[in-house]
CSV table of C-alpha atoms in Angstrom, one decimal:
chain,number,residue,atom,x,y,z
F,1,MET,CA,-10.0,-34.7,-4.8
F,2,ASN,CA,-6.3,-33.2,-4.8
F,3,ALA,CA,-5.0,-37.2,-5.2
F,4,VAL,CA,-6.8,-38.1,-7.4
F,5,LEU,CA,-5.8,-34.5,-9.3
F,6,THR,CA,-2.5,-35.5,-9.2
F,7,ARG,CA,-2.3,-38.5,-10.1
F,8,MET,CA,-4.0,-37.7,-14.0
F,9,THR,CA,-1.3,-35.0,-14.0
F,10,SER,CA,1.9,-36.8,-12.9
F,11,THR,CA,3.3,-37.8,-16.2
F,12,PRO,CA,3.0,-35.4,-19.3
F,13,VAL,CA,1.5,-38.0,-21.2
F,14,ARG,CA,-2.0,-37.4,-18.7
F,15,ARG,CA,-1.5,-33.9,-18.4
F,16,HIS,CA,-1.9,-33.4,-22.0
F,17,PHE,CA,-4.7,-35.6,-22.8
F,18,LEU,CA,-6.6,-34.1,-20.1
F,19,CYS,CA,-6.1,-31.4,-21.4
F,20,ALA,CA,-7.4,-32.4,-24.4
F,21,VAL,CA,-10.3,-33.8,-22.9
F,22,LEU,CA,-11.0,-30.5,-21.9
F,23,GLY,CA,-9.8,-28.9,-25.0
F,24,VAL,CA,-13.1,-31.4,-27.2
F,25,VAL,CA,-16.2,-29.7,-24.0
F,26,VAL,CA,-14.8,-26.3,-24.7
F,27,VAL,CA,-15.5,-26.4,-28.6
F,28,VAL,CA,-18.4,-28.4,-27.8
F,29,LEU,CA,-19.1,-25.5,-26.3
F,30,ALA,CA,-18.2,-23.5,-28.3
F,31,LEU,CA,-19.4,-24.3,-31.1
F,32,GLU,CA,-22.9,-24.7,-29.7
F,33,SER,CA,-23.1,-21.4,-29.0
F,34,LEU,CA,-22.6,-19.3,-32.6
F,35,SER,CA,-23.8,-18.2,-35.6
F,36,THR,CA,-23.0,-20.1,-38.6
F,37,PHE,CA,-20.6,-17.3,-39.8
F,38,ARG,CA,-18.5,-17.4,-36.5
F,39,GLN,CA,-18.2,-21.1,-36.8
F,40,SER,CA,-16.4,-20.6,-39.9
F,41,GLN,CA,-14.5,-18.2,-38.4
F,42,LEU,CA,-13.0,-21.0,-36.0
F,43,THR,CA,-12.3,-23.6,-38.7
F,44,SER,CA,-10.7,-20.7,-39.8
F,45,VAL,CA,-8.0,-20.0,-36.6
F,46,ALA,CA,-8.0,-24.5,-36.4
F,47,TYR,CA,-6.2,-25.1,-40.1
F,48,LEU,CA,-3.7,-21.8,-39.6
F,49,ALA,CA,-2.6,-23.5,-35.9
F,50,ILE,CA,-2.5,-26.7,-37.2
F,51,ALA,CA,0.0,-25.6,-39.5
F,52,ALA,CA,1.5,-23.0,-37.5
F,53,GLY,CA,1.5,-25.4,-34.8
F,54,GLY,CA,3.5,-27.5,-36.9
F,55,LEU,CA,6.1,-24.5,-37.7
F,56,THR,CA,6.9,-23.2,-34.8
F,57,VAL,CA,8.1,-27.2,-33.9
F,58,LEU,CA,10.1,-26.8,-37.0
F,59,THR,CA,11.7,-24.2,-36.8
F,60,GLY,CA,11.5,-23.5,-32.3
F,61,LEU,CA,12.4,-27.0,-31.5
F,62,SER,CA,15.1,-28.1,-34.1
F,63,GLY,CA,15.9,-24.5,-35.9
F,64,GLN,CA,14.8,-25.2,-38.9
F,65,LEU,CA,13.9,-21.9,-40.5
F,66,SER,CA,10.3,-22.7,-43.5
F,67,LEU,CA,9.2,-20.0,-46.0
F,68,GLY,CA,7.1,-22.6,-48.0
F,69,HIS,CA,4.5,-24.0,-45.3
F,70,GLY,CA,2.8,-22.7,-47.5
F,71,ALA,CA,3.2,-25.4,-50.2
F,72,PHE,CA,2.7,-28.6,-48.0
F,73,MET,CA,-1.1,-26.9,-47.0
F,74,ALA,CA,-1.2,-26.6,-51.4
F,75,VAL,CA,-1.0,-30.7,-51.5
F,76,GLY,CA,-3.5,-32.1,-48.8
F,77,ALA,CA,-5.9,-29.3,-50.5
F,78,TYR,CA,-5.6,-30.7,-53.7
F,79,THR,CA,-4.7,-33.9,-52.4
F,80,ALA,CA,-8.4,-33.7,-50.6
F,81,ALA,CA,-10.1,-32.0,-53.1
F,82,LEU,CA,-9.6,-35.1,-55.6
F,83,MET,CA,-10.9,-37.8,-52.9
F,84,LEU,CA,-13.3,-35.1,-52.0
F,85,ARG,CA,-15.4,-35.0,-55.4
F,86,ALA,CA,-14.7,-38.9,-56.0
F,87,GLN,CA,-18.4,-39.6,-53.8
F,88,ASP,CA,-18.8,-41.9,-55.7
F,89,SER,CA,-15.9,-43.8,-54.7
F,90,GLY,CA,-16.8,-43.0,-50.7
F,91,TRP,CA,-13.9,-41.7,-48.3
F,92,SER,CA,-15.0,-40.4,-45.8
F,93,VAL,CA,-13.6,-37.4,-44.0
F,94,PRO,CA,-11.3,-38.8,-41.6
F,95,LEU,CA,-10.3,-40.7,-44.5
F,96,VAL,CA,-9.3,-37.5,-46.7
F,97,LEU,CA,-7.1,-36.3,-43.2
F,98,LEU,CA,-5.5,-39.8,-43.1
F,99,ALA,CA,-5.2,-39.4,-47.2
F,100,ALA,CA,-3.5,-35.7,-46.9
F,101,THR,CA,-1.2,-36.1,-43.9
F,102,VAL,CA,0.5,-38.9,-45.4
F,103,VAL,CA,0.5,-37.4,-49.1
F,104,THR,CA,2.6,-34.4,-47.8
F,105,GLY,CA,4.4,-36.6,-45.2
F,106,ILE,CA,5.7,-38.3,-48.3
F,107,VAL,CA,6.6,-34.8,-50.3
F,108,GLY,CA,7.5,-33.0,-46.6
F,109,VAL,CA,10.8,-36.7,-47.2
F,110,VAL,CA,12.1,-35.4,-50.0
F,111,VAL,CA,11.9,-32.1,-49.4
F,112,GLY,CA,13.0,-33.3,-45.9
F,113,VAL,CA,16.4,-34.5,-47.5
F,114,ALA,CA,17.2,-31.4,-48.7
F,115,ALA,CA,16.3,-29.5,-46.6
F,116,ALA,CA,18.4,-31.1,-44.0
F,117,ARG,CA,22.1,-30.3,-46.2
F,118,LEU,CA,21.0,-26.3,-45.6
F,119,HIS,CA,21.1,-23.9,-43.1
F,120,GLY,CA,19.7,-20.2,-42.4
F,121,PRO,CA,19.5,-18.9,-45.1
F,122,TYR,CA,20.1,-21.2,-48.2
F,123,LEU,CA,17.1,-23.2,-46.2
F,124,ALA,CA,14.7,-20.5,-45.7
F,125,GLY,CA,15.7,-19.6,-49.8
F,126,ALA,CA,14.9,-22.8,-50.9
F,127,THR,CA,11.6,-23.4,-49.1
F,128,LEU,CA,10.3,-19.3,-50.0
F,129,ALA,CA,11.0,-21.4,-53.8
F,130,LEU,CA,8.6,-24.0,-52.9
F,131,ALA,CA,5.9,-21.6,-52.2
F,132,VAL,CA,6.0,-19.8,-54.9
F,133,ALA,CA,6.2,-23.0,-57.6
F,134,VAL,CA,4.0,-25.6,-56.0
F,135,PRO,CA,0.6,-24.0,-56.9
F,136,GLY,CA,2.5,-23.3,-60.5
F,137,LEU,CA,2.0,-27.1,-61.2
F,138,ALA,CA,-2.4,-26.5,-60.9
F,139,LEU,CA,-1.6,-24.6,-63.9
F,140,TYR,CA,0.9,-27.5,-65.6
F,141,PHE,CA,-1.6,-29.6,-64.8
F,142,LYS,CA,-4.7,-28.1,-65.2
F,143,ASP,CA,-6.9,-30.6,-66.5
F,144,TYR,CA,-6.6,-32.6,-63.1
F,145,LEU,CA,-6.6,-29.8,-61.6
F,146,GLY,CA,-7.8,-27.1,-62.5
F,147,GLY,CA,-5.3,-25.0,-63.6
F,148,GLU,CA,-6.5,-20.9,-62.5
F,149,GLN,CA,-10.2,-22.0,-61.1
F,150,GLY,CA,-9.2,-24.8,-59.1
F,151,LEU,CA,-10.8,-27.2,-57.9
F,152,VAL,CA,-13.9,-26.7,-56.8
F,153,VAL,CA,-14.1,-29.6,-53.0
F,154,PRO,CA,-17.6,-31.1,-52.0
F,155,ALA,CA,-20.1,-30.2,-48.6
F,156,PRO,CA,-18.4,-33.3,-47.5
F,157,LYS,CA,-21.6,-35.1,-46.4
F,158,VAL,CA,-22.6,-35.4,-42.8
F,159,PRO,CA,-22.5,-39.3,-40.7
F,160,GLY,CA,-26.0,-40.2,-40.2
F,161,PRO,CA,-24.6,-41.3,-36.4
F,162,ILE,CA,-22.5,-39.2,-36.3
F,163,ASP,CA,-25.8,-36.0,-37.4
F,164,ASP,CA,-28.2,-38.0,-34.3
F,165,VAL,CA,-25.3,-38.7,-32.2
F,166,MET,CA,-24.5,-35.0,-31.3
F,167,TYR,CA,-28.6,-34.5,-31.7
F,168,PHE,CA,-28.8,-36.6,-28.8
F,169,ILE,CA,-26.4,-34.6,-27.2
F,170,THR,CA,-26.4,-31.1,-28.2
F,171,GLY,CA,-30.3,-30.6,-29.5
F,172,ASN,CA,-28.8,-29.2,-31.8
F,173,GLU,CA,-28.8,-30.6,-36.2
F,174,LEU,CA,-25.1,-30.6,-36.9
F,175,GLY,CA,-25.0,-28.6,-40.5
F,176,GLY,CA,-22.5,-28.4,-43.5
F,177,THR,CA,-20.5,-25.9,-41.6
F,178,LYS,CA,-21.0,-27.6,-38.0
F,179,PHE,CA,-19.0,-30.3,-39.2
F,180,VAL,CA,-16.6,-29.0,-40.8
F,181,ALA,CA,-15.7,-27.0,-37.8
F,182,TYR,CA,-16.5,-29.9,-35.5
F,183,VAL,CA,-13.5,-31.5,-37.9
F,184,SER,CA,-11.7,-29.2,-37.9
F,185,TRP,CA,-11.2,-28.1,-34.6
F,186,ILE,CA,-11.1,-31.9,-33.1
F,187,LEU,CA,-8.0,-32.4,-35.3
F,188,LEU,CA,-5.9,-29.6,-34.1
F,189,VAL,CA,-6.9,-31.3,-30.0
F,190,VAL,CA,-5.2,-34.1,-31.4
F,191,VAL,CA,-2.2,-32.3,-33.9
F,192,PHE,CA,-1.6,-30.4,-30.4
F,193,PHE,CA,-1.9,-33.4,-27.9
F,194,LEU,CA,0.2,-35.6,-30.7
F,195,LEU,CA,3.1,-32.8,-31.0
F,196,ALA,CA,3.1,-31.8,-27.3
F,197,ASN,CA,3.6,-35.1,-26.8
F,198,VAL,CA,7.0,-35.6,-29.3
F,199,SER,CA,7.5,-32.1,-28.2
F,200,ALA,CA,8.6,-33.9,-24.6
F,201,SER,CA,9.5,-37.6,-25.7
F,202,ARG,CA,13.0,-38.1,-26.5
F,203,ILE,CA,12.7,-37.3,-30.0
F,204,GLY,CA,11.9,-33.8,-29.0
F,205,ARG,CA,15.0,-33.4,-26.7
F,206,ARG,CA,17.1,-34.4,-29.8
F,207,TRP,CA,15.5,-31.6,-31.6
F,208,ARG,CA,16.6,-29.6,-29.0
F,209,ALA,CA,19.7,-30.5,-28.2
F,210,VAL,CA,20.3,-30.5,-33.0
F,211,ARG,CA,18.8,-26.5,-32.2
F,212,ASP,CA,21.0,-25.4,-29.6
F,213,ASP,CA,24.3,-26.9,-30.4
F,214,GLU,CA,25.3,-28.5,-33.5
F,215,VAL,CA,28.6,-29.9,-33.1
F,216,ALA,CA,27.3,-31.1,-29.0
F,217,ALA,CA,24.3,-33.4,-30.6
F,218,GLU,CA,27.3,-35.2,-33.4
F,219,LEU,CA,29.3,-36.5,-30.7
F,220,ALA,CA,26.1,-37.2,-28.7
F,221,GLY,CA,25.6,-39.7,-30.7
F,222,ILE,CA,22.9,-38.1,-32.2
F,223,ASN,CA,21.8,-38.4,-36.2
F,224,LEU,CA,22.0,-34.8,-37.3
F,225,GLY,CA,19.8,-36.1,-40.8
F,226,ARG,CA,17.2,-37.6,-40.0
F,227,ALA,CA,16.8,-35.5,-36.9
F,228,ARG,CA,16.1,-32.9,-38.9
F,229,ILE,CA,14.9,-34.7,-41.5
F,230,LEU,CA,11.5,-35.7,-39.4
F,231,ALA,CA,11.3,-32.7,-37.8
F,232,PHE,CA,10.4,-31.7,-41.5
F,233,VAL,CA,7.8,-33.8,-42.2
F,234,VAL,CA,6.3,-33.8,-38.9
F,235,SER,CA,5.6,-30.4,-39.9
F,236,SER,CA,4.6,-30.9,-43.6
F,237,ALA,CA,1.7,-33.7,-41.9
F,238,CYS,CA,0.2,-31.3,-40.4
F,239,ALA,CA,0.0,-28.3,-43.0
F,240,GLY,CA,-1.1,-31.4,-45.2
F,241,ALA,CA,-4.0,-32.3,-42.2
F,242,ALA,CA,-4.5,-28.3,-42.3
F,243,GLY,CA,-5.0,-27.7,-46.2
F,244,ALA,CA,-7.2,-30.4,-46.0
F,245,VAL,CA,-9.4,-28.7,-43.8
F,246,LEU,CA,-9.0,-25.6,-45.9
F,247,ALA,CA,-10.4,-27.1,-48.9
F,248,MET,CA,-13.4,-28.4,-46.8
F,249,SER,CA,-13.8,-25.1,-45.4
F,250,ALA,CA,-13.2,-23.0,-48.8
F,251,ARG,CA,-15.1,-25.7,-50.7
F,252,ILE,CA,-12.8,-24.2,-53.4
F,253,ALA,CA,-8.6,-25.1,-53.7
F,254,ALA,CA,-7.1,-22.8,-56.4
F,255,PRO,CA,-3.5,-21.4,-56.7
F,256,SER,CA,-5.1,-18.1,-55.8
F,257,GLY,CA,-5.2,-19.6,-52.2
F,258,PHE,CA,-1.8,-21.0,-51.7
F,259,THR,CA,0.3,-18.3,-52.4
F,260,LEU,CA,3.5,-16.9,-50.1
F,261,THR,CA,1.2,-15.2,-48.5
F,262,LEU,CA,-0.4,-17.7,-46.6
F,263,SER,CA,3.2,-19.1,-45.7
F,264,LEU,CA,4.1,-15.5,-43.8
F,265,THR,CA,0.9,-15.4,-42.1
F,266,LEU,CA,1.8,-18.7,-40.7
F,267,LEU,CA,5.2,-17.4,-39.8
F,268,SER,CA,3.9,-14.3,-38.4
F,269,ALA,CA,1.1,-16.5,-36.5
F,270,VAL,CA,4.9,-18.0,-35.1
F,271,VAL,CA,6.3,-15.0,-34.3
F,272,ILE,CA,3.2,-13.7,-32.2
F,273,GLY,CA,2.5,-16.0,-30.3
F,274,GLY,CA,5.3,-17.2,-29.5
F,275,LEU,CA,8.3,-19.8,-31.2
F,276,GLY,CA,8.1,-22.8,-30.4
F,277,THR,CA,5.2,-23.0,-28.2
F,278,LEU,CA,2.3,-24.9,-29.4
F,279,SER,CA,-0.4,-21.9,-26.9
F,280,GLY,CA,1.2,-19.3,-28.9
F,281,ALA,CA,0.5,-20.6,-32.5
F,282,LEU,CA,-3.2,-20.9,-31.3
F,283,ILE,CA,-2.8,-17.1,-30.1
F,284,GLY,CA,-1.5,-16.0,-33.1
F,285,ALA,CA,-3.8,-17.8,-35.5
F,286,ALA,CA,-6.7,-16.4,-33.4
F,287,LEU,CA,-4.9,-13.6,-33.6
F,288,LEU,CA,-4.2,-13.6,-37.3
F,289,THR,CA,-7.4,-14.5,-38.0
F,290,TYR,CA,-9.5,-11.7,-36.3
F,291,ILE,CA,-7.7,-8.6,-36.7
F,292,PRO,CA,-8.7,-8.1,-40.2
F,293,PRO,CA,-12.0,-8.0,-40.6
F,294,VAL,CA,-12.2,-6.0,-36.8
F,295,VAL,CA,-10.0,-3.8,-38.5
F,296,THR,CA,-12.1,-3.8,-41.4
F,297,ASN,CA,-15.3,-2.9,-39.6
F,298,LEU,CA,-13.3,0.3,-37.6
F,299,GLY,CA,-12.6,1.7,-40.8
F,300,LEU,CA,-15.8,1.5,-42.5
F,301,ASP,CA,-17.4,3.3,-38.9
F,302,ALA,CA,-14.6,5.8,-39.6
F,303,GLY,CA,-16.5,6.6,-43.0
F,304,LEU,CA,-13.6,5.4,-44.5
F,305,SER,CA,-14.5,2.7,-48.2
F,306,SER,CA,-14.9,-0.6,-48.8
F,307,LEU,CA,-11.4,-0.4,-50.1
F,308,GLN,CA,-9.4,1.9,-48.0
F,309,SER,CA,-11.0,-0.6,-45.5
F,310,ALA,CA,-9.6,-3.9,-46.4
F,311,GLU,CA,-6.4,-2.2,-47.0
F,312,LEU,CA,-5.9,-0.6,-43.2
F,313,ALA,CA,-5.6,-4.8,-41.8
F,314,PRO,CA,-2.8,-5.4,-43.4
F,315,LEU,CA,-1.5,-2.4,-42.9
F,316,VAL,CA,-2.6,-2.4,-39.3
F,317,THR,CA,-1.5,-6.6,-38.9
F,318,GLY,CA,1.9,-5.7,-39.9
F,319,ILE,CA,2.3,-2.6,-36.9
F,320,PHE,CA,1.3,-5.2,-35.0
F,321,THR,CA,3.6,-8.0,-35.6
F,322,VAL,CA,6.8,-5.3,-35.7
F,323,LEU,CA,5.0,-4.3,-32.0
F,324,VAL,CA,5.4,-7.5,-30.7
F,325,ILE,CA,9.0,-8.4,-31.9
F,326,LEU,CA,10.1,-5.4,-30.6
F,327,PHE,CA,8.7,-5.0,-27.3
F,328,ALA,CA,7.5,-8.8,-26.6
F,329,PRO,CA,10.5,-10.6,-28.9
F,330,LEU,CA,10.0,-13.7,-27.6
F,331,GLY,CA,6.3,-13.9,-28.7
F,332,LEU,CA,3.1,-12.7,-26.6
F,333,THR,CA,3.3,-16.7,-24.8
F,334,GLY,CA,6.9,-16.2,-24.1
F,335,THR,CA,6.7,-12.5,-23.2
F,336,TYR,CA,4.0,-13.6,-20.4
F,337,ARG,CA,5.5,-17.5,-19.3
F,338,LYS,CA,9.2,-14.8,-18.9
F,339,TRP,CA,7.4,-13.0,-16.9
F,340,ARG,CA,5.5,-15.2,-14.4
F,341,LEU,CA,9.0,-16.6,-14.0
F,342,THR,CA,10.5,-13.7,-12.9
F,343,ARG,CA,7.8,-12.6,-10.8
F,344,ASN,CA,7.8,-16.0,-8.9
F,345,ILE,CA,11.7,-15.4,-7.9
F,346,THR,CA,11.4,-12.1,-7.5
F,347,ARG,CA,8.8,-13.2,-4.4
F,348,LYS,CA,11.1,-16.2,-3.1
F,349,GLY,CA,13.6,-13.8,-2.7
F,350,GLU,CA,11.8,-11.5,-1.2
F,351,ARG,CA,11.2,-14.0,1.4
């Protein structure tokens, strides 16, 4: 048994594949035992984690700070909305997700070429302007993108064969909300599997070299501009896929859903969970999804009005983020890893 397990985890790709398979099993067990409301919450966790995973690769591995990833999610959401509204053309969900990813990746190439020439606060300012400007395009092209009201997104149809297979496996029918939840989490597993392998590959090592020392990386023969552009494309493509899932879940793509707040939420998820770690992106996304409703309910139980309880949620979230920065500057995942490494070294020293 130990020999089989060792063989299955002998390479990073095999370890990541094993984690992906276990992740799919956990997703099936969780979604089949939760209510429709909880399934929709898990969908929110999934699309935030997908976008945050791409952002943590961009910022944590290549060292590029982006404040505009909400704009890339908007591109993916509107692409998915336009395709899903053309139901007569027979677009399937995988094609919609692929199209949203590719279109956003192309936009990422354009932005990445400009971003490769910028550093530090200049890059942050440029992406911040992007986050403010892109939602406004829906107002300018209101005849095609719906203006301030946005585009109503039809619920994606559940393919008959998939519904039959899931009923055979679980004994439950695959409703619309559950189907979107499955799509979001399977997409999350696939994206994290790919990002983990890229991070462990030669490309990931190049990104780390550029982040740590640009001069040394250039002397080693690494093309700095190409490395930065590739990181931006990968990160923006992840945000586009997340935006497509968001459109399917919310059933609408409107400028109000892709404000600067969304971009800052993604950055907060990365900071809270741990910069440069995919598990940290997932933890941060989960915390930022569940903290606001929990705080709101506690406020209502304490006798506050609905408005006061709603205003209390972002306050508590902000305080929590500040506390994490102060007492766990590496994020929750990074701080835990550091503590575990220190403990192991201390134990070895005592022997």
